mmCIF file of C-alpha atoms (C1' of nucleotides) in Angstrom:
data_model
loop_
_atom_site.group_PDB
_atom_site.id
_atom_site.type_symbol
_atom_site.label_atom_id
_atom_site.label_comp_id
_atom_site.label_asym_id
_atom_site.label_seq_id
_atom_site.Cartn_x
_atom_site.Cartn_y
_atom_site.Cartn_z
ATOM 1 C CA UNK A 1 -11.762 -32.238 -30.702
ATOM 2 C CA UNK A 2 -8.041 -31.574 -31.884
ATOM 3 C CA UNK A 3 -6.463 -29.679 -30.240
ATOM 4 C CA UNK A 4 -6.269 -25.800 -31.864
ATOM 5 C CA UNK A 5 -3.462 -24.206 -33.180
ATOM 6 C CA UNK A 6 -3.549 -21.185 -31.113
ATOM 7 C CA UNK A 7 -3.503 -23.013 -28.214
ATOM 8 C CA UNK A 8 0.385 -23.164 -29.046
ATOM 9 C CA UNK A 9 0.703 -19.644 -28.109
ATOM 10 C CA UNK A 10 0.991 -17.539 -24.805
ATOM 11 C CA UNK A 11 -2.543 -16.833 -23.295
ATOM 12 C CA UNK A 12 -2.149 -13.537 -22.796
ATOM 13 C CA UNK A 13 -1.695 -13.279 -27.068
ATOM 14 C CA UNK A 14 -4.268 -15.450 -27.360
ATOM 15 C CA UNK A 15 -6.479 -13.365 -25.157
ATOM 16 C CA UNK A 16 -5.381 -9.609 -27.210
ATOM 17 C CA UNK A 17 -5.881 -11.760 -30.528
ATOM 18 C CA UNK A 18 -9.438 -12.123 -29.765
ATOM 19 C CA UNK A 19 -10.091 -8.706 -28.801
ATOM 20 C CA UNK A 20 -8.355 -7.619 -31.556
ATOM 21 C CA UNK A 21 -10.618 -10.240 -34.558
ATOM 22 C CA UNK A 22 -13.986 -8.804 -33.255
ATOM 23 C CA UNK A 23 -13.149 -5.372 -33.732
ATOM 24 C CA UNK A 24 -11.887 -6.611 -37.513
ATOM 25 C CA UNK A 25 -14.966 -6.399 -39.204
ATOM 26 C CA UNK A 26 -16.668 -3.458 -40.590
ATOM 27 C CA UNK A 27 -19.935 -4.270 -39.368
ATOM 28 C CA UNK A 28 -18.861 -4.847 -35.719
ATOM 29 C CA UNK A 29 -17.134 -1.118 -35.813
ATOM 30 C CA UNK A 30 -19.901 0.713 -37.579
ATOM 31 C CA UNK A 31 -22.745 -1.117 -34.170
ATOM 32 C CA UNK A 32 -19.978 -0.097 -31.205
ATOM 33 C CA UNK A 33 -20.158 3.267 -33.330
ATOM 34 C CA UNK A 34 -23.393 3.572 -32.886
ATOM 35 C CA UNK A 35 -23.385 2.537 -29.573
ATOM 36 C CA UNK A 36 -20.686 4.381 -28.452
ATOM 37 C CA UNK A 37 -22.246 7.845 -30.152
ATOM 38 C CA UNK A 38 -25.270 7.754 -27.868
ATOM 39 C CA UNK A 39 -26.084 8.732 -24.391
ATOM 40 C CA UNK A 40 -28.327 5.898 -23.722
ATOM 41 C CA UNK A 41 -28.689 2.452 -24.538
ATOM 42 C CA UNK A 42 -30.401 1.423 -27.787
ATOM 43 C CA UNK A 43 -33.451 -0.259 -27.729
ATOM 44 C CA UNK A 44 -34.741 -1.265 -31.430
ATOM 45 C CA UNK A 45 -33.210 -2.757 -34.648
ATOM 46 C CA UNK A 46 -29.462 -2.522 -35.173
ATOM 47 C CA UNK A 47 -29.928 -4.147 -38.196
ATOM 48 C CA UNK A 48 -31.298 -1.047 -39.947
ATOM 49 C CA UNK A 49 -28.173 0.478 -39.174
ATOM 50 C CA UNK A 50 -25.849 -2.156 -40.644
ATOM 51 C CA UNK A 51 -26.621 -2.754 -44.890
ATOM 52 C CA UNK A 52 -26.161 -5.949 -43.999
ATOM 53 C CA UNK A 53 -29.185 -8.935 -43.720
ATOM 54 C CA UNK A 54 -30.998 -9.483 -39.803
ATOM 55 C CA UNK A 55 -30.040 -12.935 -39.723
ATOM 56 C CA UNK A 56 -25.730 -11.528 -40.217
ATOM 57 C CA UNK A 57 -26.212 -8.628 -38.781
ATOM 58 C CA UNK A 58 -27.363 -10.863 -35.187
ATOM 59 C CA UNK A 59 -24.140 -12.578 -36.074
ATOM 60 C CA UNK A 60 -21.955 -9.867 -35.549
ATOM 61 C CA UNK A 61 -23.927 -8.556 -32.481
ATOM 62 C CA UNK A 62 -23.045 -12.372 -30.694
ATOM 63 C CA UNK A 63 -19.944 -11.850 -31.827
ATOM 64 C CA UNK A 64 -19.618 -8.587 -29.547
ATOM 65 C CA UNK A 65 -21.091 -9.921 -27.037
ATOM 66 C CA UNK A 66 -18.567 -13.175 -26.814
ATOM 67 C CA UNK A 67 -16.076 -10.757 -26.845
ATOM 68 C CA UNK A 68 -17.760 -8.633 -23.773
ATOM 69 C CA UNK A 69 -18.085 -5.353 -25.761
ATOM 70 C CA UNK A 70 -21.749 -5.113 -25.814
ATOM 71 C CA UNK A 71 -24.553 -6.143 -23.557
ATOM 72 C CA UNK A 72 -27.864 -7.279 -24.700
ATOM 73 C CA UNK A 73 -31.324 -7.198 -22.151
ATOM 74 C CA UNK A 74 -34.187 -8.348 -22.826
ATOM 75 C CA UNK A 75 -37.071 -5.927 -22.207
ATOM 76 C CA UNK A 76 -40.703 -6.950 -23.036
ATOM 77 C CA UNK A 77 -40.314 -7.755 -27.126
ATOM 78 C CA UNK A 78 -37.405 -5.690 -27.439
ATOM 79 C CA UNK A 79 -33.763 -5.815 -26.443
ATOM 80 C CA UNK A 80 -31.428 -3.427 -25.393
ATOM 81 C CA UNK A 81 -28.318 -3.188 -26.492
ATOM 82 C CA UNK A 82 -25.440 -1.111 -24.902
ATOM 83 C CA UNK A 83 -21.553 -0.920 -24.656
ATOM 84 C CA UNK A 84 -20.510 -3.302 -21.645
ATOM 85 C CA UNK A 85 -18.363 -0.477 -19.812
ATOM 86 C CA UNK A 86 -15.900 -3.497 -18.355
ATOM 87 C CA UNK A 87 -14.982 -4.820 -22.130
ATOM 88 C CA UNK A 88 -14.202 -0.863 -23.053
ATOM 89 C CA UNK A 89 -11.905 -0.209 -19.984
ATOM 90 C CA UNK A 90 -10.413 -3.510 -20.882
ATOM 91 C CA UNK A 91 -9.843 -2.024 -23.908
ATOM 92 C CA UNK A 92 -8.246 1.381 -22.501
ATOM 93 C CA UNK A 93 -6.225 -1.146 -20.415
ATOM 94 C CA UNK A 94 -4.664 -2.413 -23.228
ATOM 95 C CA UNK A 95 -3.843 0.697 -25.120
ATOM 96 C CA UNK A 96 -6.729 0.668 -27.202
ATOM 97 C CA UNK A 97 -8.310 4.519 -26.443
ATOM 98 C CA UNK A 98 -12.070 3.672 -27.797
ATOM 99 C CA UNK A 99 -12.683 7.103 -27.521
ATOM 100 C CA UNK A 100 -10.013 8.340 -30.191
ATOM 101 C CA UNK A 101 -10.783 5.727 -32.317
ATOM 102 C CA UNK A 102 -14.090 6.868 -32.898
ATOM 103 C CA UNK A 103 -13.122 10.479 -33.062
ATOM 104 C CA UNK A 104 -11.051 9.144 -35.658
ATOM 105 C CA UNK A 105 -13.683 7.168 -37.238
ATOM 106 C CA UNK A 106 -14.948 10.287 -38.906
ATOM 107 C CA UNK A 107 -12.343 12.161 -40.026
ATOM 108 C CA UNK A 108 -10.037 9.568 -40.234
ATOM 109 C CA UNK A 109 -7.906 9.732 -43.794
ATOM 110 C CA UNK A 110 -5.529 7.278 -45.064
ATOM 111 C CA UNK A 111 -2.139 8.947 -46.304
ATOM 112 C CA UNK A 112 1.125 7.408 -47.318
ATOM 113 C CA UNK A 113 3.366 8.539 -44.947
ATOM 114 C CA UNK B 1 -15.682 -9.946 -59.668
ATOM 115 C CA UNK B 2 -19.176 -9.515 -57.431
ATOM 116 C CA UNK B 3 -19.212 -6.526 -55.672
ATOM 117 C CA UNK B 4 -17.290 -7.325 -51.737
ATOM 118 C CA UNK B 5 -19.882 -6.932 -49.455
ATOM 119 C CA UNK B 6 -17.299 -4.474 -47.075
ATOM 120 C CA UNK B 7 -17.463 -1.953 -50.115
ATOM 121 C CA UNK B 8 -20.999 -1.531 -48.283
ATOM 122 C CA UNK B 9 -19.443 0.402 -45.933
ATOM 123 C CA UNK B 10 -17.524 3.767 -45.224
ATOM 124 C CA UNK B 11 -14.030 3.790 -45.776
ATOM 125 C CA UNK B 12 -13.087 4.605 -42.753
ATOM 126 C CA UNK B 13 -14.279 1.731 -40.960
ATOM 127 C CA UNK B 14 -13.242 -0.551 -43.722
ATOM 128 C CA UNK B 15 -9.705 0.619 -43.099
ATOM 129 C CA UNK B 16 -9.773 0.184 -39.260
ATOM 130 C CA UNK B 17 -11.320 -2.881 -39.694
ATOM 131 C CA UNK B 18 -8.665 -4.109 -41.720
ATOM 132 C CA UNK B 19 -6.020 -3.289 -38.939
ATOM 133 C CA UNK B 20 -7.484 -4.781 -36.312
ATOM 134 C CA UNK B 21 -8.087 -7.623 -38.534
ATOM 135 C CA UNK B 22 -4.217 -7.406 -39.150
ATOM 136 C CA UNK B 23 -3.608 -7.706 -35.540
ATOM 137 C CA UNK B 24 -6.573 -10.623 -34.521
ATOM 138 C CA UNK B 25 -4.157 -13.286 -34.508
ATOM 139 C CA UNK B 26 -1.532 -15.055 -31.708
ATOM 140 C CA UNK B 27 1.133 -15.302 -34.828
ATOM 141 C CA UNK B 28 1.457 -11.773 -36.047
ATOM 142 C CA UNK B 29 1.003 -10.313 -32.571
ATOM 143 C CA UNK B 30 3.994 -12.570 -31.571
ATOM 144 C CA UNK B 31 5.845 -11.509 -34.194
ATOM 145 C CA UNK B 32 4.917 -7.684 -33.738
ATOM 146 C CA UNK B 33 6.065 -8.287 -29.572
ATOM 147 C CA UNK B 34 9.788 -10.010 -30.925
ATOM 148 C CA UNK B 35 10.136 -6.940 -33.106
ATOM 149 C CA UNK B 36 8.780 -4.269 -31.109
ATOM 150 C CA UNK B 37 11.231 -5.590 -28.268
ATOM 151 C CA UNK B 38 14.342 -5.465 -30.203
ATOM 152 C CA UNK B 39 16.450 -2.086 -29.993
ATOM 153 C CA UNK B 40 17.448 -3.327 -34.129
ATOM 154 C CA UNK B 41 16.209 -4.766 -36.674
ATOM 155 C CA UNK B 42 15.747 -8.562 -36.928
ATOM 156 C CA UNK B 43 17.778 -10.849 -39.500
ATOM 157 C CA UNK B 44 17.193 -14.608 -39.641
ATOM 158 C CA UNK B 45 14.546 -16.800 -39.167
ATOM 159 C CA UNK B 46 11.719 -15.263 -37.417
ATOM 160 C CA UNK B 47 10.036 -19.310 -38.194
ATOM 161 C CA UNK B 48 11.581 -20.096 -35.141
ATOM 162 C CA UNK B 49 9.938 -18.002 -33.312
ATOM 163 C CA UNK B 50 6.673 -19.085 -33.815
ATOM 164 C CA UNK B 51 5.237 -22.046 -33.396
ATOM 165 C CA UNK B 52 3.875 -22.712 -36.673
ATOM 166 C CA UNK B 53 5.185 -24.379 -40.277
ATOM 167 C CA UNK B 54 8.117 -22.054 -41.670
ATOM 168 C CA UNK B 55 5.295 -21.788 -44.794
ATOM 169 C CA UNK B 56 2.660 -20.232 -42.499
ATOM 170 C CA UNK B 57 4.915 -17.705 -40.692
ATOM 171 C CA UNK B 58 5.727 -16.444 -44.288
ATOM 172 C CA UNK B 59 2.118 -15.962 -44.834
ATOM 173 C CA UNK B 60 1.589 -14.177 -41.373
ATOM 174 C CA UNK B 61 4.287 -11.763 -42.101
ATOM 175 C CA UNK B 62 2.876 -11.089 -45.757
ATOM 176 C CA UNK B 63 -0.299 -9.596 -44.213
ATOM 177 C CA UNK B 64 1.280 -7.841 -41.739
ATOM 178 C CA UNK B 65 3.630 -6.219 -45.076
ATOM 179 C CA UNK B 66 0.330 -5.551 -46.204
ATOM 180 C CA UNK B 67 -0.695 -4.143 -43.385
ATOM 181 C CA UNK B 68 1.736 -1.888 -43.655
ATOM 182 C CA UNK B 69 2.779 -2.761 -39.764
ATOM 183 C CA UNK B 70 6.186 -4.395 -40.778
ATOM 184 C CA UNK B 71 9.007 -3.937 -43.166
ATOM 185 C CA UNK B 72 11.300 -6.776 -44.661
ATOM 186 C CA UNK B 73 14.077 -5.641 -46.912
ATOM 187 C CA UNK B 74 16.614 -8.317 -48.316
ATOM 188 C CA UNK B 75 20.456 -7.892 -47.100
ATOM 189 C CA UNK B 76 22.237 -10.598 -49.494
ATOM 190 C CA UNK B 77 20.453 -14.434 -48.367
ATOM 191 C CA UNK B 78 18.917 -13.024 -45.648
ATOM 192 C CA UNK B 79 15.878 -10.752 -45.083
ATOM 193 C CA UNK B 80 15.942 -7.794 -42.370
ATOM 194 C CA UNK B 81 12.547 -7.572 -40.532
ATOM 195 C CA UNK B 82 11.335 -4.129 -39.013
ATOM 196 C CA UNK B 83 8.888 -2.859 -37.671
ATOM 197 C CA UNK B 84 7.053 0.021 -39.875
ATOM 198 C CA UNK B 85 7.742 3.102 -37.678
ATOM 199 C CA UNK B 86 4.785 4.460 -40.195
ATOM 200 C CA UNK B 87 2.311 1.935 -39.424
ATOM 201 C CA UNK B 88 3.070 2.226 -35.631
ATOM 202 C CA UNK B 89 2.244 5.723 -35.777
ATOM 203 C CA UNK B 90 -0.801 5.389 -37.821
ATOM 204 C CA UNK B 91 -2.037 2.802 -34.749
ATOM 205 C CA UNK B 92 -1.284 5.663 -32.353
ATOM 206 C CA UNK B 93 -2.850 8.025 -34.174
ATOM 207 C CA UNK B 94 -6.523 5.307 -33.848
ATOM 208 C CA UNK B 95 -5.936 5.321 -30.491
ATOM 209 C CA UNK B 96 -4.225 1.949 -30.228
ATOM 210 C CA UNK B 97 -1.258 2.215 -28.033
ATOM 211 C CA UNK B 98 1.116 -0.436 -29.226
ATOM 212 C CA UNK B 99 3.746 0.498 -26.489
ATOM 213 C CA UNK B 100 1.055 0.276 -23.930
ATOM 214 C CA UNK B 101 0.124 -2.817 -25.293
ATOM 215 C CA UNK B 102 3.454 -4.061 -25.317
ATOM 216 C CA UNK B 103 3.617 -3.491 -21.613
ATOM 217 C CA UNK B 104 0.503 -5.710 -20.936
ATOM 218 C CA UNK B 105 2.191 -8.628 -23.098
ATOM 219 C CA UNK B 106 5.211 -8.692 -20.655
ATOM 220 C CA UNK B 107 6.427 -5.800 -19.446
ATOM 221 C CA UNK B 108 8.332 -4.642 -21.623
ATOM 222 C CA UNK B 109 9.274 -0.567 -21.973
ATOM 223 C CA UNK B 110 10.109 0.375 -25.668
ATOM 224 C CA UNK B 111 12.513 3.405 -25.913
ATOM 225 C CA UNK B 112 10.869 4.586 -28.404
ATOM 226 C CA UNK B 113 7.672 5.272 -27.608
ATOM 227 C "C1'" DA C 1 30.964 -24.756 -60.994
ATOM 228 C "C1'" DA C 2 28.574 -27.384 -57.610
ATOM 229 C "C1'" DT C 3 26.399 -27.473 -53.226
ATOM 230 C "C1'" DA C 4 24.076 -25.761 -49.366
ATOM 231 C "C1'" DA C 5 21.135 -22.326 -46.901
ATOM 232 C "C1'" DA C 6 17.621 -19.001 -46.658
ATOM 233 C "C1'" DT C 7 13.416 -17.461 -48.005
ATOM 234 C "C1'" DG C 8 9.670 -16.174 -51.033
ATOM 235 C "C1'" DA C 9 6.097 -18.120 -54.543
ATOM 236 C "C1'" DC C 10 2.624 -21.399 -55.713
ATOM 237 C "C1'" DG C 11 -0.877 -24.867 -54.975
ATOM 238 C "C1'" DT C 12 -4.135 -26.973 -51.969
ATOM 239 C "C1'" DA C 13 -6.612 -29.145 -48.063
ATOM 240 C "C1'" DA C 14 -8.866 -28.072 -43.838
ATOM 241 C "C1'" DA C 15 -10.929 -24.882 -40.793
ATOM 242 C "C1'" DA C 16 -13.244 -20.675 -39.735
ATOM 243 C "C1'" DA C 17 -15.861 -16.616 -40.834
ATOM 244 C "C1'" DT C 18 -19.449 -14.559 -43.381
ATOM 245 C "C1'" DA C 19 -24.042 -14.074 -45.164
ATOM 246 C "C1'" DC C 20 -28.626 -15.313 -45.393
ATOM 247 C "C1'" DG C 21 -33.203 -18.100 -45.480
ATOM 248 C "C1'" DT C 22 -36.342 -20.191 -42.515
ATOM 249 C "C1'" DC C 23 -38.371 -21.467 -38.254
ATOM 250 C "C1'" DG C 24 -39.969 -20.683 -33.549
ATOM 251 C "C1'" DA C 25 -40.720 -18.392 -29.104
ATOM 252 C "C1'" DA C 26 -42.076 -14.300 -26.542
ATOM 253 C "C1'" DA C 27 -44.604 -10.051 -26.153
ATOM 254 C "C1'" DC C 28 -47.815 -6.938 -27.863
ATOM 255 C "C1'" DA C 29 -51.988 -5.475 -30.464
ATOM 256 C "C1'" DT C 30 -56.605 -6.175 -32.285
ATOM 257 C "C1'" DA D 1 -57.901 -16.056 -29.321
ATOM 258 C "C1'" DT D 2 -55.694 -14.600 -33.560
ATOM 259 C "C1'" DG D 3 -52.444 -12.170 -35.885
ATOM 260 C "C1'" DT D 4 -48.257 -9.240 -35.871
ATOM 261 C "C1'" DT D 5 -43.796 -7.753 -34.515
ATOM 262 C "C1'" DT D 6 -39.345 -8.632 -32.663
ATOM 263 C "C1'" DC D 7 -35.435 -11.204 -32.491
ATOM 264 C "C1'" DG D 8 -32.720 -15.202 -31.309
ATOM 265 C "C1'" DA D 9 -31.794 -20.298 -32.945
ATOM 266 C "C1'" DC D 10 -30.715 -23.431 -36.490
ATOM 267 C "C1'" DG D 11 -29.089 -24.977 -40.914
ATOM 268 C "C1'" DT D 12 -26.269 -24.176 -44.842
ATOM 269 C "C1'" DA D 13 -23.920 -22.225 -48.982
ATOM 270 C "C1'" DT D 14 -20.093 -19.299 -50.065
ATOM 271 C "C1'" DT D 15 -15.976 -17.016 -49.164
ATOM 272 C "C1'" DT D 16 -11.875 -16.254 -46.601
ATOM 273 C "C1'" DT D 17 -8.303 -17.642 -43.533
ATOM 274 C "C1'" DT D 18 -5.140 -20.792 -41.937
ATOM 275 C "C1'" DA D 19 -1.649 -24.193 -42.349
ATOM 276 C "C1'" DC D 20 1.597 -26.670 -44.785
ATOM 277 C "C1'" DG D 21 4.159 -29.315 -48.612
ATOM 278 C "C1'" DT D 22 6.794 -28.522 -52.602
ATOM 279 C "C1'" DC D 23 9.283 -25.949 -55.853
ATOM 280 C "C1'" DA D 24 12.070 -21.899 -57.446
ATOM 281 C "C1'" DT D 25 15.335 -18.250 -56.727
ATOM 282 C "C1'" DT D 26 18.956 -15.918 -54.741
ATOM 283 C "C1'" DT D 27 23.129 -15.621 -52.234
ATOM 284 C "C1'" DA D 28 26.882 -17.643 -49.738
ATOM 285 C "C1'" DT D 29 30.340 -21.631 -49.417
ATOM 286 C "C1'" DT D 30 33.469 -25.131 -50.913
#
DNA sequence: AATAAATGACGTAAAAATACGTCGAAACAT
DNA sequence: ATGTTTCGACGTATTTTTACGTCATTTATT
């Protein structure tokens, strides 16, 4: 395997980089949404949630949970999915206030400034 | 041209999807950190910066333009790079903390912010 | 005016991300 | 046991991103 390009930079930008790409999809947003928004964890189909096909949808939710955002159990045919509370303080570590952001998810309005 | 499948969802997550997709790469996040950590303005070759093709670097700093995160204004043969205070404020106002962020790159303390 | 230096524009190959169809395993229902 | 539901695994086509070589343009320099 050749070696990869980013592999040329500083770990710790490597490292903010990736948490940075799985939050850069719509898809990704609108599931920690959805997660984030409720009490509990979810146990059902996120993919009803997303307009997007099972099969992507899955995608997206490995995605996540490579980047330690999400947790998925098993339980009996089902699995539950919830935020992973370590990958969202690692997020309010690094300046990134989940919490506003999906405050400002809603009511959120792009203006030329 | 077929609809995009991200018109599928809300705005609003399209948009913050498209800054965090701004910011999910080593490259522009270096080049964010040199500029961020400058009291002025930056005029020369930010190429040497990074360690990637002079070609590449241009393309990295054409999304972050786009982005809206950086500003580069020609001053006779050479081009002055700056950060966008406007696009800095629009990641505070998400809830992304680019000072904070800063700090947990290398320490650094903007005056600014 | 001719040359060099800086930098964006264009084209393109390679790599990665995205999207989805299909299959299979596990748990539940009948 | 048989069928159904749930959901991850695998394969793959399409699109997008990444990376870079080459050329063009603009401004300094001689």
């Amino acid at each position: 395997m050749p070696q990869a390009k980013t592999d040329l930079f500083d770990n710790d930008l490597q490292e903010l980089a990736l948490i940075f790409k799985a939050l850069g999809h719509p898809a990704r947003l609108q599931i920690l949404k959805f997660l984030g928004n409720r009490d509990a964890c979810f146990s059902g189909d996120i993919t009803e949630i997303v307009p997007l096909g099972r099969t992507t949808v899955n995608q997206h939710i490995a995605e996540l949970k490579k980047a330690g955002l999400i947790k998925g159990t098993i339980q009996g045919s089902k699995t539950n999915y919830c935020l992973n509370p370590c990958g969202i303080e690692k997020l309010t570590k690094l300046g990134i206030d989940f919490c506003t952001e999906l405050e400002n998810i809603n009511n959120f309005q792009s203006k030329e400034c």
